[in-house]
Coordinates of C-alpha atoms in Angstrom, one line a residue:
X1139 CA -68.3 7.9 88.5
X1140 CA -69.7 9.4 91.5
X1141 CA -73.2 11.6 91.4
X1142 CA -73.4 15.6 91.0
X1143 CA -74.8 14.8 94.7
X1144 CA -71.8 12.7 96.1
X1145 CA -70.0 14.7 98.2
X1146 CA -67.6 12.3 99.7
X1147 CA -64.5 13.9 101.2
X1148 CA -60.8 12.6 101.1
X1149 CA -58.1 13.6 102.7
X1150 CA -55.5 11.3 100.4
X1151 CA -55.8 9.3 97.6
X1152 CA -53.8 7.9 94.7
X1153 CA -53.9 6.8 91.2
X1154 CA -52.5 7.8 87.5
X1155 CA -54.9 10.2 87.6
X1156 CA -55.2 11.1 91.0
X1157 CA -54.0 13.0 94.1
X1158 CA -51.6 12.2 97.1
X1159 CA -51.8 13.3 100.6
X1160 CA -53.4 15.8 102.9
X1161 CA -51.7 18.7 101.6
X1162 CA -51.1 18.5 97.4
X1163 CA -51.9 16.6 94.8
X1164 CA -49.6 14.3 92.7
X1165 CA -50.1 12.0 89.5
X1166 CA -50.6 12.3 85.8
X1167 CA -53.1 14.5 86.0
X1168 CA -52.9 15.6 89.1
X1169 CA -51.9 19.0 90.8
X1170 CA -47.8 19.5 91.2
X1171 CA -46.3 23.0 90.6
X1172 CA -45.2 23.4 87.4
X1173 CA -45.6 26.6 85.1
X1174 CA -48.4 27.6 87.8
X1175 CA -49.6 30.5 89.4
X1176 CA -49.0 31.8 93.4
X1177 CA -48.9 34.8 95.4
X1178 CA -52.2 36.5 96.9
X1179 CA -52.3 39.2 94.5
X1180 CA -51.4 37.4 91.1
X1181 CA -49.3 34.9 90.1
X1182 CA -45.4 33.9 89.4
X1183 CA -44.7 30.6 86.8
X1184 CA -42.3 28.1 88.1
X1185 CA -41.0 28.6 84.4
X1186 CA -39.0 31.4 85.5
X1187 CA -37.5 32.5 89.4
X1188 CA -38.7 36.5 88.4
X1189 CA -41.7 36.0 86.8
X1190 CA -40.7 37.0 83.4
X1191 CA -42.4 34.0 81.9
X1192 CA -44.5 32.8 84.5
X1193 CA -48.0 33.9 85.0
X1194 CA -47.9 37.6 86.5
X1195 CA -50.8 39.4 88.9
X1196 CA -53.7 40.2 87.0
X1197 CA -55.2 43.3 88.6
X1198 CA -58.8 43.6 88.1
X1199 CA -60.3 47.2 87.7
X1200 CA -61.5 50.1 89.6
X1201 CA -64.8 48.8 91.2
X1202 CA -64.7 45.3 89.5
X1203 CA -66.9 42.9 91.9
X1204 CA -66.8 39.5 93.4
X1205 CA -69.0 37.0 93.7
X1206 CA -67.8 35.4 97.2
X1207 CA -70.4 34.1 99.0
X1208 CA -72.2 35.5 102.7
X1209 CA -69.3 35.9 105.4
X1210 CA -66.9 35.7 102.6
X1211 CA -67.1 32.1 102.0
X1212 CA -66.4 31.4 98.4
X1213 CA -68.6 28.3 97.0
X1214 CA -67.0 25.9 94.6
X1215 CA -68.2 23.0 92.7
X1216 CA -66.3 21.0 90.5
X1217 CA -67.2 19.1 87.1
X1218 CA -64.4 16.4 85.8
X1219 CA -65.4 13.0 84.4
X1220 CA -62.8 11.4 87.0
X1221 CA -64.3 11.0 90.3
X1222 CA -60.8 10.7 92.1
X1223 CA -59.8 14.2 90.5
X1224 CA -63.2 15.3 91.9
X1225 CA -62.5 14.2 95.7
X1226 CA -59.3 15.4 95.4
X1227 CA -60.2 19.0 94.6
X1228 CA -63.2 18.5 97.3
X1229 CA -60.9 17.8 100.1
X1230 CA -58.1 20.4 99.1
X1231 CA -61.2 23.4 98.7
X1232 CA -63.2 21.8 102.2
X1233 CA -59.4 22.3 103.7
X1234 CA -59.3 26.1 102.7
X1235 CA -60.3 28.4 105.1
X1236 CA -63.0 30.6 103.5
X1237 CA -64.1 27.9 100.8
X1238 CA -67.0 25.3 100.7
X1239 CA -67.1 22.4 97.8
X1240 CA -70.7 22.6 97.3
X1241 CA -70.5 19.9 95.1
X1242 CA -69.3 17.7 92.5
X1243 CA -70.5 16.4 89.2
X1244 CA -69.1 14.2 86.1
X1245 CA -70.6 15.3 83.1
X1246 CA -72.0 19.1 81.8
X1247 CA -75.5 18.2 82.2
X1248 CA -74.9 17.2 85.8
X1249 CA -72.8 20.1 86.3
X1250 CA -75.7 23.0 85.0
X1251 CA -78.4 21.1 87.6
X1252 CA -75.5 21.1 90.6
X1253 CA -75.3 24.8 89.2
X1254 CA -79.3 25.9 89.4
X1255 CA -79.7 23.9 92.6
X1256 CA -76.7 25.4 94.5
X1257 CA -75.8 28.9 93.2
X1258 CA -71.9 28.3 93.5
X1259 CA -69.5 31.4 93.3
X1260 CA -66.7 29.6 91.0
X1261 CA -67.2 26.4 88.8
X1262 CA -63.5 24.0 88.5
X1263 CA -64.6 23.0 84.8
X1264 CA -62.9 19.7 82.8
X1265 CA -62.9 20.7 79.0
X1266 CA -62.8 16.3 78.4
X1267 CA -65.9 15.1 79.7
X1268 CA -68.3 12.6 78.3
X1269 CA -71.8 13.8 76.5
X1270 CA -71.9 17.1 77.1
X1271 CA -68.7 18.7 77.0
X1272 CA -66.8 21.6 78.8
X1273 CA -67.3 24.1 76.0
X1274 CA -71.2 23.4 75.9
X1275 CA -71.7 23.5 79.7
X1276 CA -69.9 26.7 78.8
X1277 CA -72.1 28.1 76.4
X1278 CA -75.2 27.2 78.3
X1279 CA -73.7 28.8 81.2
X1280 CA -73.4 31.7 79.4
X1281 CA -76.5 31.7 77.4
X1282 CA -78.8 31.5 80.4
X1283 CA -79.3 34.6 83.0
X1284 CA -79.7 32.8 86.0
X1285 CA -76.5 30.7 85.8
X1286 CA -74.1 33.4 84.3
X1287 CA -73.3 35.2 87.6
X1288 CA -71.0 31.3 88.1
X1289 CA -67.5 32.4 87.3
X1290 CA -65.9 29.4 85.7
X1291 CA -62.0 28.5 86.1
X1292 CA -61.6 25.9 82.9
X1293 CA -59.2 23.3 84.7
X1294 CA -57.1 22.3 81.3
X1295 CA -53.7 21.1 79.9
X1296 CA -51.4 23.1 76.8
X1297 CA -52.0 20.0 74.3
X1298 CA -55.4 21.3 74.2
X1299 CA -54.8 24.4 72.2
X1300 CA -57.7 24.2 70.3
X1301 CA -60.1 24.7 73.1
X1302 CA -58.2 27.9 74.7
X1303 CA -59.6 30.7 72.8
X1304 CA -62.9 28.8 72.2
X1305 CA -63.9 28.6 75.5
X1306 CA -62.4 32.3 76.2
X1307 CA -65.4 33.7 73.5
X1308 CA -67.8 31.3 75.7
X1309 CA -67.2 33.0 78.9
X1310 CA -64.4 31.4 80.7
X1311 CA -62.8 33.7 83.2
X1312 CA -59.6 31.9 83.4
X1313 CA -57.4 28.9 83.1
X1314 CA -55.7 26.4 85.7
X1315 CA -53.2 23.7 84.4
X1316 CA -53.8 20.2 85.3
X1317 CA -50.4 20.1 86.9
X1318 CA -50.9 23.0 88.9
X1319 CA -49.8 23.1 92.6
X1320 CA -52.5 22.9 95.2
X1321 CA -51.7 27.0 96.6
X1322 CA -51.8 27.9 93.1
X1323 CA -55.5 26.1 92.6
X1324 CA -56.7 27.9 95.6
X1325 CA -55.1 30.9 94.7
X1326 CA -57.0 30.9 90.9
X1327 CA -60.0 30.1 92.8
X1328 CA -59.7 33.2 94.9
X1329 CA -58.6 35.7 91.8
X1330 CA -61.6 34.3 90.3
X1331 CA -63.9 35.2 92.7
X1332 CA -62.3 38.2 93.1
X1333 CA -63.7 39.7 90.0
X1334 CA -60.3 39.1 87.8
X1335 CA -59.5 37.4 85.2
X1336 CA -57.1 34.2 85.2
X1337 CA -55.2 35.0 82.3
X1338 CA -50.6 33.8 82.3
X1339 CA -49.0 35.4 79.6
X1340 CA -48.0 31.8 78.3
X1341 CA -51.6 31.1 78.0
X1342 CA -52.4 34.0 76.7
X1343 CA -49.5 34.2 73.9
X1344 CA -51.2 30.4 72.6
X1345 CA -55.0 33.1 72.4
X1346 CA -52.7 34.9 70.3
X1347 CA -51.3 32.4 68.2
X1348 CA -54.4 30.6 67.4
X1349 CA -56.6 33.7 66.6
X1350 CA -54.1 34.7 64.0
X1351 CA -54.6 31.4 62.1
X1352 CA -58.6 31.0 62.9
X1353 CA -59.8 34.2 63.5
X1354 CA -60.2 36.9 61.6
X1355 CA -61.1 40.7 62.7
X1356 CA -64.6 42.1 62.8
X1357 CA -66.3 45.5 64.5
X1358 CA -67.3 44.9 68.3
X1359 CA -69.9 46.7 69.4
X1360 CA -68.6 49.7 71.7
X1361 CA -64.9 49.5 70.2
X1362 CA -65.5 53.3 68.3
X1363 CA -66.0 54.7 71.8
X1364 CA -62.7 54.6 73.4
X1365 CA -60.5 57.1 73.3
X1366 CA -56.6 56.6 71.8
X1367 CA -55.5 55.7 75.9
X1368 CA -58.2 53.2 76.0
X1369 CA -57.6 51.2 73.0
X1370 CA -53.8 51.5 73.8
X1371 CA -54.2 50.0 77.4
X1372 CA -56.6 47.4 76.1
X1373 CA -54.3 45.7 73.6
X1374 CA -51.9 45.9 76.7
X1375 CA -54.3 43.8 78.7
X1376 CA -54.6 41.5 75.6
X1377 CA -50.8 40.7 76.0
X1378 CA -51.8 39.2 79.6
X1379 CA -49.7 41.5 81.6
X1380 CA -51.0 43.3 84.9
X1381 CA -51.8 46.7 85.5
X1382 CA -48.7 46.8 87.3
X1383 CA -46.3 45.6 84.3
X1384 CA -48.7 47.6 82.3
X1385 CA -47.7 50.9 83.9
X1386 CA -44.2 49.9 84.1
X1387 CA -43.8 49.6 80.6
X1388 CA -45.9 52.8 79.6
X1389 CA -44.3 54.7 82.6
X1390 CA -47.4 56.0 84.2
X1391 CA -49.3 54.8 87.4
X1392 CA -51.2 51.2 88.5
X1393 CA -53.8 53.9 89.3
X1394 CA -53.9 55.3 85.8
X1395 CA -53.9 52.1 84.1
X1396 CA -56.8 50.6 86.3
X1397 CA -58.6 53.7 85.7
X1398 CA -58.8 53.1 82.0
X1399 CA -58.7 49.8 81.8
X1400 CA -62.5 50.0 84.2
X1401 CA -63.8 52.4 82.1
X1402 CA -62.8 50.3 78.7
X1403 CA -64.5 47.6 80.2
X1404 CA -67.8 49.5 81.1
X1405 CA -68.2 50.5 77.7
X1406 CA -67.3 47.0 75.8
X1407 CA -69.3 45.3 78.6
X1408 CA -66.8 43.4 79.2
X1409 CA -67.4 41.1 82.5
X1410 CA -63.8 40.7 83.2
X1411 CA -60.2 40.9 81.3
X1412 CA -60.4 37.8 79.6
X1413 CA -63.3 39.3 77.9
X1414 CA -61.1 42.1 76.8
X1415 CA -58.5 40.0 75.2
X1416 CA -61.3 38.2 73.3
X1417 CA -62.4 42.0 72.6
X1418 CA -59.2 43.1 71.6
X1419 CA -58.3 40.1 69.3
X1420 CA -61.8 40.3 67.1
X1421 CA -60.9 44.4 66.9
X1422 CA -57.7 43.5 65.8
X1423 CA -56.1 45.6 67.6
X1424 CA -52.3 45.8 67.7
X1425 CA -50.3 44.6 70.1
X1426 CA -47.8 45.6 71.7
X1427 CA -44.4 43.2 71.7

């Protein structure tokens, strides 16, 4: 295991678990597309040519706000137990134009010092890691004021369904599939920074799923205040679809949608969309099929 402070680079490596070459990723656990997410302004699932079952754009709303760094430079760091995962993400990010690996670490207590000392923009987090896990660096992310404004990608595989909507309620902004293609990694990292919320339908259909046997509705605070639109365009945005699909299927504009969905999000104080499906599942709010 390398320190939170090792900052070796790589430019290939191999292993079950590792990465090949200068420009992807292969291996067990590594990055190959599959199921992922591209495109600069959302993302399309190698599951399906249109996107009808791929991952789809997620449109953040009307004034929603980054977090990339000065000149634009987005600062990563990266927490996974397996230091050849770790160099391997470091050398694809140092490879980006516009992103910096500010660091790496292998556990969550490693990975909330790497956090306080260096202020990064997005955080790649491993839900397996030893001691401290990725759902209690997630919590203590969340729980403390000074780390919070870290948007964190959860870097995670389908078996682990019972982590998905757990670590939604403790503030993950999105999640990235182990065997996600090195564009599509970059590409989550930018959405993220972006203000939006990494949220494929597929993903979002297991939320569903598992809230309906574990969860059970209760009042969140601000729900009374939206109008009939509102609470209509937020149990949209629960289903993971963009504003885009969003309009399409209600017949009204990307503009109207984003509208609404910004001014839902204002009053839930919601921090991004995968807050809103989290808000929309504890409402229990219909969805729509």
């Amino acid at each position: 295991m390398t320190s939170p402070d090792d900052m070796t680079g790589a430019d290939g490596m191999t292993g079950a678990d590792g990465m090949t070459g200068a420009d992807g990723m292969t291996g067990a656990d590594g990055m190959t597309g599959a199921d992922g997410m591209t495109g600069a302004d959302g993302m399309t699932g190698a599951a399906s040519a249109t996107g009808a079952e791929g991952p789809t754009g997620v449109d953040g709303p009307v004034g929603a706000e980054g977090v990339a760094g000065p000149e634009g430079v987005i600062r990563v760091a990266v927490a996974d137990d397996q230091a050849v995962v770790r160099m391997g993400l470091r050398a694809l990010l140092e490879r980006e134009p516009g992103m910096e690996c500010v660091g790496e670490a292998g556990d969550g207590r490693a990975a909330l010092e790497l956090i306080r000392r260096t202020r990064p923009d997005v955080l790649l987090l491993d839900i397996r890691m030893p001691g401290m896990d990725g759902l209690a660096t997630l919590r203590a992310i969340a729980g403390d004021p000074e780390l919070r404004g870290t948007r964190i990608v959860v870097v995670t595989t389908f078996a682990m369904d019972e982590y998905v909507f757990a670590a939604l309620q403790a503030g993950a902004s999105g999640f990235l599939l182990k065997d996600s293609a090195p564009d599509e990694l970059v590409n989550a990292v930018r959405v993220v920074a972006a203000g939006e919320a990494l949220l494929s339908p597929a993903i979002t259909r297991k939320v569903i799923g598992l809230f309906g046997r574990h969860g059970d509705a209760r009042p969140v605070e601000g729900i009374e205040t939206l109008t009939p639109r509102e609470r209509e365009l937020v149990a949209w945005v629960a289903t993971g679809r963009s504003n885009d699909e969003i309009a399409g299927e209600l017949t009204i504009s990307p503009d109207t949608v984003r509208t609404h969905v910004s001014r839902a999000m204002v009053k839930l104080h919601a921090r991004d969309r995968a807050q809103l499906v989290v808000f929309a599942l504890r409402a229990g709010l219909a969805l729509p099929s």
